[in-house]
mmCIF file of C-alpha atoms in Angstrom:
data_model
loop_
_atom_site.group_PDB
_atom_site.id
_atom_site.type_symbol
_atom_site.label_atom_id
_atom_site.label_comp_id
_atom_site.label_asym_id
_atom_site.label_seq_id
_atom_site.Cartn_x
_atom_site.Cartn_y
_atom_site.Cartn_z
ATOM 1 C CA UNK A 1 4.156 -50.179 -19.830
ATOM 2 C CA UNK A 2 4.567 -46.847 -21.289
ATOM 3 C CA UNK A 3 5.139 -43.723 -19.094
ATOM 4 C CA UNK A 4 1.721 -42.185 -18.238
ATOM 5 C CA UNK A 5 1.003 -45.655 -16.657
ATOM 6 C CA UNK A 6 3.991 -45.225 -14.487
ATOM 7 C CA UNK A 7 2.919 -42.162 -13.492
ATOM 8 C CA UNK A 8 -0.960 -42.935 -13.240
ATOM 9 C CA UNK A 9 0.118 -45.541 -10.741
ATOM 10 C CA UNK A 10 1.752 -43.211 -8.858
ATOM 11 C CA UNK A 11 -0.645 -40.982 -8.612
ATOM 12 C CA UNK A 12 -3.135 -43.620 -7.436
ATOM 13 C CA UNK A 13 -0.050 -44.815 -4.542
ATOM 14 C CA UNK A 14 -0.005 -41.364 -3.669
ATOM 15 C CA UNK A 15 -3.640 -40.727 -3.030
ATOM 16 C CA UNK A 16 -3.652 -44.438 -0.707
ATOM 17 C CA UNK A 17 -1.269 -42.746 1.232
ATOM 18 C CA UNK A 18 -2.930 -38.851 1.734
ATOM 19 C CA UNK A 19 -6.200 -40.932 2.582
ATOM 20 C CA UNK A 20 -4.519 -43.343 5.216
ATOM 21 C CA UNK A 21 -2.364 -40.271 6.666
ATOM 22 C CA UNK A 22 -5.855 -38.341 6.686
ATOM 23 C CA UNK A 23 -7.490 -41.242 8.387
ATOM 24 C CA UNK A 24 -4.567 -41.800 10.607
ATOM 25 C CA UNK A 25 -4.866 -37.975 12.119
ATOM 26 C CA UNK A 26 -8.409 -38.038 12.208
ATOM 27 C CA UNK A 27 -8.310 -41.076 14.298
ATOM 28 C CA UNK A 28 -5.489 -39.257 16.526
ATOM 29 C CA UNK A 29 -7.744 -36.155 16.246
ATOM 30 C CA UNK A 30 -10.895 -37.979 17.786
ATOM 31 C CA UNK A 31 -9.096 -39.970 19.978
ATOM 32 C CA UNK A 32 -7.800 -37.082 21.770
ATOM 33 C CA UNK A 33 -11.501 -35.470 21.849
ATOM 34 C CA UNK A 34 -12.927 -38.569 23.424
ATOM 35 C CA UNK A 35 -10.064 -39.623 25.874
ATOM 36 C CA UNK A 36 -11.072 -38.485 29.350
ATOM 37 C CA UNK A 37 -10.675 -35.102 29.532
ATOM 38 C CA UNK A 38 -7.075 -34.048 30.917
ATOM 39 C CA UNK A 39 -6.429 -30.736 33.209
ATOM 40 C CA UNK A 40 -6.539 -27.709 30.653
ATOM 41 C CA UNK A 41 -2.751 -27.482 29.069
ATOM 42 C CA UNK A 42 -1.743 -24.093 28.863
ATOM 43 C CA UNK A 43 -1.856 -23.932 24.850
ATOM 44 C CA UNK A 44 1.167 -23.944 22.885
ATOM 45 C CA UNK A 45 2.620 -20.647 21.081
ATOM 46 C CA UNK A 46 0.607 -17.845 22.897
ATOM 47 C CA UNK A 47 2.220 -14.554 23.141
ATOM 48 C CA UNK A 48 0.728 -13.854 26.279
ATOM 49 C CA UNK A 49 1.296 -15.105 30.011
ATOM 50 C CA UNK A 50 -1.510 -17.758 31.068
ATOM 51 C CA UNK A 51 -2.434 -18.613 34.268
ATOM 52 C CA UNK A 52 -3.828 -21.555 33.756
ATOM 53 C CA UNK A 53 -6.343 -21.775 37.160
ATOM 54 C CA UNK A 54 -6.704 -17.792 36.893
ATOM 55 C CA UNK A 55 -6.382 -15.454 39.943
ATOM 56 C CA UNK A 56 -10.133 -14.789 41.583
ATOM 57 C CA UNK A 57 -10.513 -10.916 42.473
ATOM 58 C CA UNK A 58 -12.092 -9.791 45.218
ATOM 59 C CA UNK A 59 -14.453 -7.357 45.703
ATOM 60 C CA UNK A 60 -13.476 -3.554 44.818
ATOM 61 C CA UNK A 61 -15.846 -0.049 44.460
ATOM 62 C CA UNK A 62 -14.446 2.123 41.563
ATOM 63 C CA UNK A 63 -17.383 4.646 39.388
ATOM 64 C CA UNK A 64 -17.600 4.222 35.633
ATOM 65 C CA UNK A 65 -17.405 7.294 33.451
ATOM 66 C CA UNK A 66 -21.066 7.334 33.861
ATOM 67 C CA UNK A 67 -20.319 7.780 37.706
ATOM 68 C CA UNK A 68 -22.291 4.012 38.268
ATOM 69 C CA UNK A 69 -20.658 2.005 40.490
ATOM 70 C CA UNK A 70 -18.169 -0.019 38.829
ATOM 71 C CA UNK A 71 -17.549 -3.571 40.884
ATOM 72 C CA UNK A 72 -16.683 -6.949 40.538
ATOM 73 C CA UNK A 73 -20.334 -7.559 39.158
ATOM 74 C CA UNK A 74 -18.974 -5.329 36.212
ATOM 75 C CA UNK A 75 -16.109 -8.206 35.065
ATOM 76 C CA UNK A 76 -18.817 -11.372 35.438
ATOM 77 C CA UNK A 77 -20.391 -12.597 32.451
ATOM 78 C CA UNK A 78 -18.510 -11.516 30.128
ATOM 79 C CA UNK A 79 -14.320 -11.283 29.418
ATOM 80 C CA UNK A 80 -12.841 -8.224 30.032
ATOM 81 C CA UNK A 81 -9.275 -6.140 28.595
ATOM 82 C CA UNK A 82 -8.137 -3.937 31.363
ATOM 83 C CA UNK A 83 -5.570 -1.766 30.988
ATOM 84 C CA UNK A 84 -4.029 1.088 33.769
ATOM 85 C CA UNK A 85 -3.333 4.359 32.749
ATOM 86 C CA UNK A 86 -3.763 8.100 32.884
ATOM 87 C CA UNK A 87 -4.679 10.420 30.040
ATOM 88 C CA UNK A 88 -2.147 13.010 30.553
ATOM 89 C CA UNK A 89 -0.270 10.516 29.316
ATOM 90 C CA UNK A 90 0.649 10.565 24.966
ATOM 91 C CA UNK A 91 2.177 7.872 24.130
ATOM 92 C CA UNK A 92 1.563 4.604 26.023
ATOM 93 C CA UNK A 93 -1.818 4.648 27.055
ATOM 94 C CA UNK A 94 -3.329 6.136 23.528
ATOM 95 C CA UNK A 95 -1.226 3.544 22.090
ATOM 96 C CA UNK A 96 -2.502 0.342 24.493
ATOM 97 C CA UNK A 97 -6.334 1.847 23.331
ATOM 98 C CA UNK A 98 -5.710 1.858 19.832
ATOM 99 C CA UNK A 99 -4.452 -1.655 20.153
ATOM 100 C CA UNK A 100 -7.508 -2.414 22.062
ATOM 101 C CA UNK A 101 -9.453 -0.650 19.621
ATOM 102 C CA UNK A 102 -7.817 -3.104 16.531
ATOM 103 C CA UNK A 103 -8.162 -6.353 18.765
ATOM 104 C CA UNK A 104 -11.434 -5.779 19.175
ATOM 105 C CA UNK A 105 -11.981 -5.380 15.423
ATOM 106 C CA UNK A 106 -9.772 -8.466 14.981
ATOM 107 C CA UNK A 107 -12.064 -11.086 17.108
ATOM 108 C CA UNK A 108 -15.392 -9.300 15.781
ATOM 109 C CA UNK A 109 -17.532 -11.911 13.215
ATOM 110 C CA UNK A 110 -15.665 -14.853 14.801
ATOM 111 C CA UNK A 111 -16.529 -13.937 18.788
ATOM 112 C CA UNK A 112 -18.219 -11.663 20.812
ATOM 113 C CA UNK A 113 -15.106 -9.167 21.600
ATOM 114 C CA UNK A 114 -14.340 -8.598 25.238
ATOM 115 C CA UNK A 115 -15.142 -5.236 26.913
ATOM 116 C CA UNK A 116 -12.561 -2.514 27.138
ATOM 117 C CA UNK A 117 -11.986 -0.740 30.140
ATOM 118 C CA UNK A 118 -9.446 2.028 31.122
ATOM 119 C CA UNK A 119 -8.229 2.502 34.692
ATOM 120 C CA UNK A 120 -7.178 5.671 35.179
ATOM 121 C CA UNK A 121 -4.566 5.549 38.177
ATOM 122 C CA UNK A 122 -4.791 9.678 38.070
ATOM 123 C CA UNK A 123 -7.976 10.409 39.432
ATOM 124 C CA UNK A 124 -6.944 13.446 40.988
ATOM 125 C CA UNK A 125 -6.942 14.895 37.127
ATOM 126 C CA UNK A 126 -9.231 12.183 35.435
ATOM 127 C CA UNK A 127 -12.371 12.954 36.974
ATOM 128 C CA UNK A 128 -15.582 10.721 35.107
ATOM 129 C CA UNK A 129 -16.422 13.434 32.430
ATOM 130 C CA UNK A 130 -12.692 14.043 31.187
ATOM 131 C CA UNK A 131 -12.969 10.264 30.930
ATOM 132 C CA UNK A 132 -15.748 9.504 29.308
ATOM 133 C CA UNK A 133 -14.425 11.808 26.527
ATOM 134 C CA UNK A 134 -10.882 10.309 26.438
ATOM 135 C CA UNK A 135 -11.925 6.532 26.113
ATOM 136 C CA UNK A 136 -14.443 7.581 23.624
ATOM 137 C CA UNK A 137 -12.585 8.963 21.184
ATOM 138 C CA UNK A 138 -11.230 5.528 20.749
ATOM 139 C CA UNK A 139 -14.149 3.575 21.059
ATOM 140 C CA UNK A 140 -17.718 5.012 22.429
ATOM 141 C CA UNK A 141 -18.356 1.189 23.463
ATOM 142 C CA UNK A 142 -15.265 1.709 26.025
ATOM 143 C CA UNK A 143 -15.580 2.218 29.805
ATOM 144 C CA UNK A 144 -13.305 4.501 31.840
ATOM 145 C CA UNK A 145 -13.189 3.800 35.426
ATOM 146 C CA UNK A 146 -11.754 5.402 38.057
ATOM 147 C CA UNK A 147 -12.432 6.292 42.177
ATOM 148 C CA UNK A 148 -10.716 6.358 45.162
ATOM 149 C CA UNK A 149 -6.994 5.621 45.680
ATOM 150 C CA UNK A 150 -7.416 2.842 47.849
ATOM 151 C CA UNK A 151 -10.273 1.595 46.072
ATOM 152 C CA UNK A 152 -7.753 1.599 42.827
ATOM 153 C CA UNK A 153 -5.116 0.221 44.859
ATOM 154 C CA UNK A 154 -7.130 -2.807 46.014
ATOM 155 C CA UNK A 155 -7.987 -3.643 42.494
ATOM 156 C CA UNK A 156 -4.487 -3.304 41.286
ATOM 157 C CA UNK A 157 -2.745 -5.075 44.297
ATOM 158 C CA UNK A 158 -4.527 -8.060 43.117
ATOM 159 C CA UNK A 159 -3.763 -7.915 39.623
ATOM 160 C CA UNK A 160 -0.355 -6.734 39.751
ATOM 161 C CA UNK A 161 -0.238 -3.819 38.538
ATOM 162 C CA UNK A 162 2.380 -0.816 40.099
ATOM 163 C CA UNK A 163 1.887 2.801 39.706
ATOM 164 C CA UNK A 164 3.617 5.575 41.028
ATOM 165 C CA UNK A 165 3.637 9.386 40.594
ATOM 166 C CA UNK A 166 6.813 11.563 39.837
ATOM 167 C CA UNK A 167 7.171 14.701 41.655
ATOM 168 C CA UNK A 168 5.626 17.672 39.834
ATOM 169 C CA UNK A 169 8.067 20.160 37.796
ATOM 170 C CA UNK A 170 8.934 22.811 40.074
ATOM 171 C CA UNK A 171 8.331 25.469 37.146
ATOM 172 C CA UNK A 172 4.683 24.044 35.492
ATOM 173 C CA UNK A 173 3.565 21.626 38.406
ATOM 174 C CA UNK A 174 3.042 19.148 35.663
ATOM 175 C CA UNK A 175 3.522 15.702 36.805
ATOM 176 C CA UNK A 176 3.750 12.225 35.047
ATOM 177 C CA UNK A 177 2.536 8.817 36.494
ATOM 178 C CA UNK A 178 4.392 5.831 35.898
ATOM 179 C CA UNK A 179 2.722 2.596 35.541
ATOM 180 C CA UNK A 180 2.306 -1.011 34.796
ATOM 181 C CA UNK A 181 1.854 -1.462 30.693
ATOM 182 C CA UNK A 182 0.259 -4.682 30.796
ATOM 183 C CA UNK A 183 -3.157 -5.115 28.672
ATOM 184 C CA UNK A 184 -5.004 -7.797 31.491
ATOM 185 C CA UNK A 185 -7.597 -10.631 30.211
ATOM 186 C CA UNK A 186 -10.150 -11.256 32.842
ATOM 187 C CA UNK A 187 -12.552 -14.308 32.222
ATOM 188 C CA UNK A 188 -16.512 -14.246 32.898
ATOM 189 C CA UNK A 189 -15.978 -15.933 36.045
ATOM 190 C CA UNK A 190 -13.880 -12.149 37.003
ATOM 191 C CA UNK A 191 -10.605 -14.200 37.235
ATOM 192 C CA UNK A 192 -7.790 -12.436 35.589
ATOM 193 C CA UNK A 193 -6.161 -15.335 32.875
ATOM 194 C CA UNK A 194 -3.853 -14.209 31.392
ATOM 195 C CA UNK A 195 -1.439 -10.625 30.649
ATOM 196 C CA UNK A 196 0.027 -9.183 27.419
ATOM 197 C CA UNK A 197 3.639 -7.335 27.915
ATOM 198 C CA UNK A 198 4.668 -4.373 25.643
ATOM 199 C CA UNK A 199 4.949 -4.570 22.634
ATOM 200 C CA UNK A 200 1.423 -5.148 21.961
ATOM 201 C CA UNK A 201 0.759 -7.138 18.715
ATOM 202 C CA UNK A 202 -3.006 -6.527 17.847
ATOM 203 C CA UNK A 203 -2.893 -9.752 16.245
ATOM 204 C CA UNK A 204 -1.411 -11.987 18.677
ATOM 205 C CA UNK A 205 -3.755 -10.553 20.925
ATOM 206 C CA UNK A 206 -6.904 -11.119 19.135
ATOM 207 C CA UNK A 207 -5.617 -14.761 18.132
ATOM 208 C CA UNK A 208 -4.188 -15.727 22.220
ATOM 209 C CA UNK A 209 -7.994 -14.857 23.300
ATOM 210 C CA UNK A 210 -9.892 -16.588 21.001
ATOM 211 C CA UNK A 211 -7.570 -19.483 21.659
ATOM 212 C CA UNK A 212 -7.950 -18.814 25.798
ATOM 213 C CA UNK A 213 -11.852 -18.327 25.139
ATOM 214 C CA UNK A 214 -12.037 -21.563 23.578
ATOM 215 C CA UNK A 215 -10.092 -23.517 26.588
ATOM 216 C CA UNK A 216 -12.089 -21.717 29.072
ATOM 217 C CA UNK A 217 -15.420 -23.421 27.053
ATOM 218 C CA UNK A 218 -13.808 -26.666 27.676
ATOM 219 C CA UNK A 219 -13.170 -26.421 30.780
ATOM 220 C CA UNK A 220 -17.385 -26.116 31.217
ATOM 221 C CA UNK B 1 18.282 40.537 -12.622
ATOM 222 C CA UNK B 2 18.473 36.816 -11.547
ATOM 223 C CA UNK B 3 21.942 36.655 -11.448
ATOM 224 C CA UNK B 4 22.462 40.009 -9.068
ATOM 225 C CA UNK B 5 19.475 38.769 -7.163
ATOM 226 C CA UNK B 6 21.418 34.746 -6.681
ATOM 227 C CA UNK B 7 24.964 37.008 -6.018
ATOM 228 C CA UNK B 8 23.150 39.220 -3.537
ATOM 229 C CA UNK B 9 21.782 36.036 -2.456
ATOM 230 C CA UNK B 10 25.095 34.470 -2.174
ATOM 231 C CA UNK B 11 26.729 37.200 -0.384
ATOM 232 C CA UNK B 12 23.810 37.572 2.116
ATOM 233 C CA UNK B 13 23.859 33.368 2.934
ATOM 234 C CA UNK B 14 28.049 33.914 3.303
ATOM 235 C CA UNK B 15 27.377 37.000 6.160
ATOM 236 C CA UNK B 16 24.345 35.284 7.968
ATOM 237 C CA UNK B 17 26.832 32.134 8.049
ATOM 238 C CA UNK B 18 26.213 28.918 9.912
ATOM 239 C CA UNK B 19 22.668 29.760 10.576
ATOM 240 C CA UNK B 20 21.951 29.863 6.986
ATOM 241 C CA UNK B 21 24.272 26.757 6.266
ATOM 242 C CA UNK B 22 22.111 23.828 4.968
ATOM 243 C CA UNK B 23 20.258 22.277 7.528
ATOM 244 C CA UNK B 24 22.428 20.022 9.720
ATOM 245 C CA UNK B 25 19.228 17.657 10.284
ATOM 246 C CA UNK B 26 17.092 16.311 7.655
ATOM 247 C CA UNK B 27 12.913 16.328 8.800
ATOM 248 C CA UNK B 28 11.225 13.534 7.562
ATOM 249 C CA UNK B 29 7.979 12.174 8.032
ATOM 250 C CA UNK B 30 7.002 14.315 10.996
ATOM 251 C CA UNK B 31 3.645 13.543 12.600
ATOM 252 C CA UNK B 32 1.369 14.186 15.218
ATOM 253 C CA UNK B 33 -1.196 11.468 16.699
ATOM 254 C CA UNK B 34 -4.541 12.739 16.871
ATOM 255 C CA UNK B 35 -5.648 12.511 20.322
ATOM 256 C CA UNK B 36 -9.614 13.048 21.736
ATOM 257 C CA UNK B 37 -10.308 16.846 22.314
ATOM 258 C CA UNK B 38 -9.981 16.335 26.066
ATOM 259 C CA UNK B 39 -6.257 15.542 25.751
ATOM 260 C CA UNK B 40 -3.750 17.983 27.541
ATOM 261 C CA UNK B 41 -0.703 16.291 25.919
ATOM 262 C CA UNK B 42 -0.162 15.460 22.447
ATOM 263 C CA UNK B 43 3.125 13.486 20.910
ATOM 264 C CA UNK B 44 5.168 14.361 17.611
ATOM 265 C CA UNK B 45 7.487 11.595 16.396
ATOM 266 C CA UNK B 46 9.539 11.864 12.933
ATOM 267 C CA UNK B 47 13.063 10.929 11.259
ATOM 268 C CA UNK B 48 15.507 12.669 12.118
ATOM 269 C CA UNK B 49 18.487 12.219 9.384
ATOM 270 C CA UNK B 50 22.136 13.531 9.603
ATOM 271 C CA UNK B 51 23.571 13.705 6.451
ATOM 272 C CA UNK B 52 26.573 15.946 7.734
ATOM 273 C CA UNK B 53 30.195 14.705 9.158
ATOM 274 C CA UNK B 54 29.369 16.566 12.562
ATOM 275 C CA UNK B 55 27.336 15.149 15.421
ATOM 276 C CA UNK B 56 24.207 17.370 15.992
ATOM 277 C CA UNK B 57 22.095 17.481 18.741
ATOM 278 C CA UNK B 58 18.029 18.616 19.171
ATOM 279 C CA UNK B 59 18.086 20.583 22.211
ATOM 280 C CA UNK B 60 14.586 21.707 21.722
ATOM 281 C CA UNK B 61 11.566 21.979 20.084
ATOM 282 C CA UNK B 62 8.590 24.610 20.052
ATOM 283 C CA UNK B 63 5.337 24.931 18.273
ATOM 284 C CA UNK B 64 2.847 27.870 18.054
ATOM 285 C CA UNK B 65 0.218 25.665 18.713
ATOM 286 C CA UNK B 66 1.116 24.448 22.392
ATOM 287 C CA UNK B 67 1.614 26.358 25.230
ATOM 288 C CA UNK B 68 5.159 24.320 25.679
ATOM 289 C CA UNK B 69 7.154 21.456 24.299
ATOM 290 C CA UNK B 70 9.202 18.658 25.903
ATOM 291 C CA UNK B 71 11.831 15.853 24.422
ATOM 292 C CA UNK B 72 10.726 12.394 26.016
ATOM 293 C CA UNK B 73 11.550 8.552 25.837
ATOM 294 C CA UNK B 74 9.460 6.018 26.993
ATOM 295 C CA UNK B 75 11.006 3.058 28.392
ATOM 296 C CA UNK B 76 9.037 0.265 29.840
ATOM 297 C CA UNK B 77 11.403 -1.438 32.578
ATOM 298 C CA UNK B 78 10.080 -4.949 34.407
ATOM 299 C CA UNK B 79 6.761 -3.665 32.455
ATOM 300 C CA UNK B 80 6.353 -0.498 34.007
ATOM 301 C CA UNK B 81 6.058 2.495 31.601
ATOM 302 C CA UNK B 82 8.028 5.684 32.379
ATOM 303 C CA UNK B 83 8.362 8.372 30.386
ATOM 304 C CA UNK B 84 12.174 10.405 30.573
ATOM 305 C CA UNK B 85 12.435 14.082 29.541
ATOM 306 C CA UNK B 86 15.910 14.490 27.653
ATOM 307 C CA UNK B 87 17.202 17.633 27.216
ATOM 308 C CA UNK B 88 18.482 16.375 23.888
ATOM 309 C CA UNK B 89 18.326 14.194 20.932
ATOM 310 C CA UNK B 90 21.970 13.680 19.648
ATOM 311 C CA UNK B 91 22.620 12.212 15.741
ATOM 312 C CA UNK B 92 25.644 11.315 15.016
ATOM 313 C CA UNK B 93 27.264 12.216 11.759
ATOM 314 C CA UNK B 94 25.493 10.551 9.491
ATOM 315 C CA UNK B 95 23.460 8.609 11.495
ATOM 316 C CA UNK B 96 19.452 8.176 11.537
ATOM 317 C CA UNK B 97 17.212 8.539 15.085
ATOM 318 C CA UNK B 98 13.867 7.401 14.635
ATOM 319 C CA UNK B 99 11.023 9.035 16.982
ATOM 320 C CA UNK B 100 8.290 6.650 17.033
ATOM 321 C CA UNK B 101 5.193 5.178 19.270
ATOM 322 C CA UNK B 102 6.842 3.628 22.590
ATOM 323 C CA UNK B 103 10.221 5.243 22.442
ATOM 324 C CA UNK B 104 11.654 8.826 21.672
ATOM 325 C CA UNK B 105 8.695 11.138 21.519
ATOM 326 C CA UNK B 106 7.784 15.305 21.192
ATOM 327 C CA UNK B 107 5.402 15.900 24.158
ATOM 328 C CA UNK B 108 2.711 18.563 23.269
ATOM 329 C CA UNK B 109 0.914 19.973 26.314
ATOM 330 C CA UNK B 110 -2.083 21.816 25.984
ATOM 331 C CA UNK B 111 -3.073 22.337 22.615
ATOM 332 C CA UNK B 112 -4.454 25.977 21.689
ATOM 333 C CA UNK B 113 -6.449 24.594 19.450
ATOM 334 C CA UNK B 114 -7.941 21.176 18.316
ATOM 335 C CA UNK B 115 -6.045 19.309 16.098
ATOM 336 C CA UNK B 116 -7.414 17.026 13.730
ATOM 337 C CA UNK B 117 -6.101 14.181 10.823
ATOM 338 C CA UNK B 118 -4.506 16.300 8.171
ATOM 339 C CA UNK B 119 -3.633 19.131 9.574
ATOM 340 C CA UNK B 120 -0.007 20.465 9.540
ATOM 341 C CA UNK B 121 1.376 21.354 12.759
ATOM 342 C CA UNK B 122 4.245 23.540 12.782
ATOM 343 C CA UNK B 123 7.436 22.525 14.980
ATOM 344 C CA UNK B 124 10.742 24.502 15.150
ATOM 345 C CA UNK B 125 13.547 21.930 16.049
ATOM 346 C CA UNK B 126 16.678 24.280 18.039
ATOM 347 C CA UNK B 127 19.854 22.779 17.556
ATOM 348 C CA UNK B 128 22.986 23.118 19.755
ATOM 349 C CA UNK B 129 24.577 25.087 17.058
ATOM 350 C CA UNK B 130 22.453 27.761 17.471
ATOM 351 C CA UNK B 131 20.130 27.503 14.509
ATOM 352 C CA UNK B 132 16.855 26.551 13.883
ATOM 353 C CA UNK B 133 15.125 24.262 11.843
ATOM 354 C CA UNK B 134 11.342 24.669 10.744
ATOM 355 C CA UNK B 135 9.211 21.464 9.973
ATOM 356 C CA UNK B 136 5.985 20.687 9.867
ATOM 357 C CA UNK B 137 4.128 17.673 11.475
ATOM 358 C CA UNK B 138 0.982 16.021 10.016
ATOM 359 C CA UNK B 139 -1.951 14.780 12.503
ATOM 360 C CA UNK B 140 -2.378 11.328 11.579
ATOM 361 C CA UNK B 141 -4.460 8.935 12.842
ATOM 362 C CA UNK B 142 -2.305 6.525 15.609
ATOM 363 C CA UNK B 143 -2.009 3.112 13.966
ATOM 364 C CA UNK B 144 -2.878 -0.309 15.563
ATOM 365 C CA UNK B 145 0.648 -1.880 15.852
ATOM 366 C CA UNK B 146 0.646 -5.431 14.938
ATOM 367 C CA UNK B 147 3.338 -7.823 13.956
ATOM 368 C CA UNK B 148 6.046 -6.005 16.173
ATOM 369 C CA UNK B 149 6.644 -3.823 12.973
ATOM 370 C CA UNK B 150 6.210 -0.321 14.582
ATOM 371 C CA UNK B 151 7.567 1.485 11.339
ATOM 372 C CA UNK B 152 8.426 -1.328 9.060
ATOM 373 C CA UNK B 153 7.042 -2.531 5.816
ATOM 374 C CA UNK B 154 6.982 -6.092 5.994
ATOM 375 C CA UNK B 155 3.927 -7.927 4.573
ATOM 376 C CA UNK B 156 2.130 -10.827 5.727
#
């Protein structure tokens, strides 16, 4: 037996063994397809904070940049990013739209990307117009919303999300806002599902919703 | 003649002393994110570099092109974003204090003019020794962090 036998036959022992470990995981694979469907598992490895049953939101009456009423109806149908903000604001907020801004370019060609919209928790200096320009510059395809303080507060009681403003400087009157950073994932059922922390990763964003999106499919 | 004019030179930088010492900070990479027109507040952020054996400290900042100019830090605490005003940026002696998205920051307000990508913004840094130090800031475009690499250089 000379020694490209020996290794011929090894070759061929080695390919028996890729196909049965091929077969072997496909079987595994299909198996787990086909089993009765268990409860959605919150997925392994995502960067953001699932909640696996989602939280319903309630009704709430905020305007779009547009000045349209901008309501529950708004968030159904379709998934939503929501961030809170202001735009006297120069570093967080134009950073969380830029991020946006590259998620969205992330998931487009392999999903419909969500919608973006702003919050501004400052409508006392964010009226609809100033908005409309602000979000634009980042993306024309992303709504600004804002409205009444209680209107704002009822929509960010339920999702969490704390704001607060800091007393004006005594010399300019300027004032800065403090508030939540999150980036918030609402489904098309208008369930918030899950919430990205600081620092935003525009890839581990794009990749934990297409990975939600396609759990939310199973689920019917 | 180029010899008087370096002596006069020398003699001149000797009277005018510490303020014409070699800059205590070194200014690198200075830029400005573009922001849409209807932004009131801009941000700088840069590298601030210490080559010297003395601490120095930033204990202001002004540019022609805004009406005024602040020193802030962002710091996001149980995920709520607030942004400090410091009244100083201290390097120590040869020491390196990065300004960059989500921390240390220049706040612009109200720019006199519009700024756009590739412009150069002037900023005069005012140290606590008195002097001043001139730089210039580039509008750039803000990037899309990814990867948790902010300023790094790390490929994937």
């Amino acid at each position: 037996m000379n020694q490209q036998q020996t290794s011929s036959r090894a070759a061929v022992a080695v390919l028996f063994i890729l196909i049965a470990a091929a077969g072997l995981a496909a079987g595994m694979w299909l198996s787990q397809q086909f089993a009765s469907a268990p409860p959605a598992q919150p997925p392994a490895g995502l960067e953001a904070t699932y909640l696996p049953e989602g939280r319903q939101l309630t009704e709430f009456s905020l305007v779009d940049h547009d000045e349209a009423p901008f309501t529950r109806a708004r968030l159904e149908g379709r998934w939503s990013f929501m961030f809170f903000g202001f735009t006297n604001c120069p570093d967080v907020c134009p950073m969380a739209l830029q991020v946006m801004r590259g998620v969205k370019t992330q998931i487009e060609g392999r999903a419909t990307p969500p919608q973006v919209v702003f919050v501004s928790v400052d409508p006392e200096r964010d009226p609809p117009a100033t908005l409309k320009e602000y979000v634009g510059y980042f993306d024309p395809a992303f709504t600004g919303v804002t409205g009444e303080l209680d209107q704002i507060d009822s929509l960010t009681r339920q999702l969490g999300i704390l704001y607060g403003y800091e007393d004006p400087d005594p010399e300019t009157g300027e004032y800065t806002v403090n508030h939540s950073a999150q980036i918030l994932l609402i489904d098309p059922q208008a369930r918030m599902r899950a919430v990205f922390s600081t620092p935003h990763d525009v890839r581990a964003i794009a990749r934990d919703f297409l990975e939600i999106r396609d759990l939310h499919q199973k689920e019917g | 003649m180029p010899r008087i004019a370096s002596r006069l030179f020398a003699l001149w930088a000797t009277l005018a002393g510490p303020a014409f010492a070699a800059p205590a900070l070194d200014v690198q990479e200075a830029w400005i994110a573009e922001a849409p027109p209807v932004a009131r507040v801009h941000a700088a952020y840069m590298i601030l570099d210490n080559p010297g054996d003395a601490a120095v400290q930033v204990v202001g900042v002004s540019s022609p092109n805004y009406a005024r100019v602040e020193m802030h830090r962002t710091v996001v605490d149980e995920g709520m974003a607030r942004m400090v005003r410091t009244e100083a940026i201290a390097v120590g002696a040869g020491e390196r204090v990065v300004l960059e998205p989500g921390g240390m920051h220049i706040m612009l307000f109200e720019p006199k003019e519009r700024t756009r990508v590739g412009d150069q913004v002037p900023l005069t840094l005012e140290l606590d020794d008195g002097s001043e130090l001139d730089a210039s800031a580039e509008v750039r475009q803000r990037p899309s962090p990814a990867q948790h690499q902010p300023h790094g250089h790390m490929n994937h």
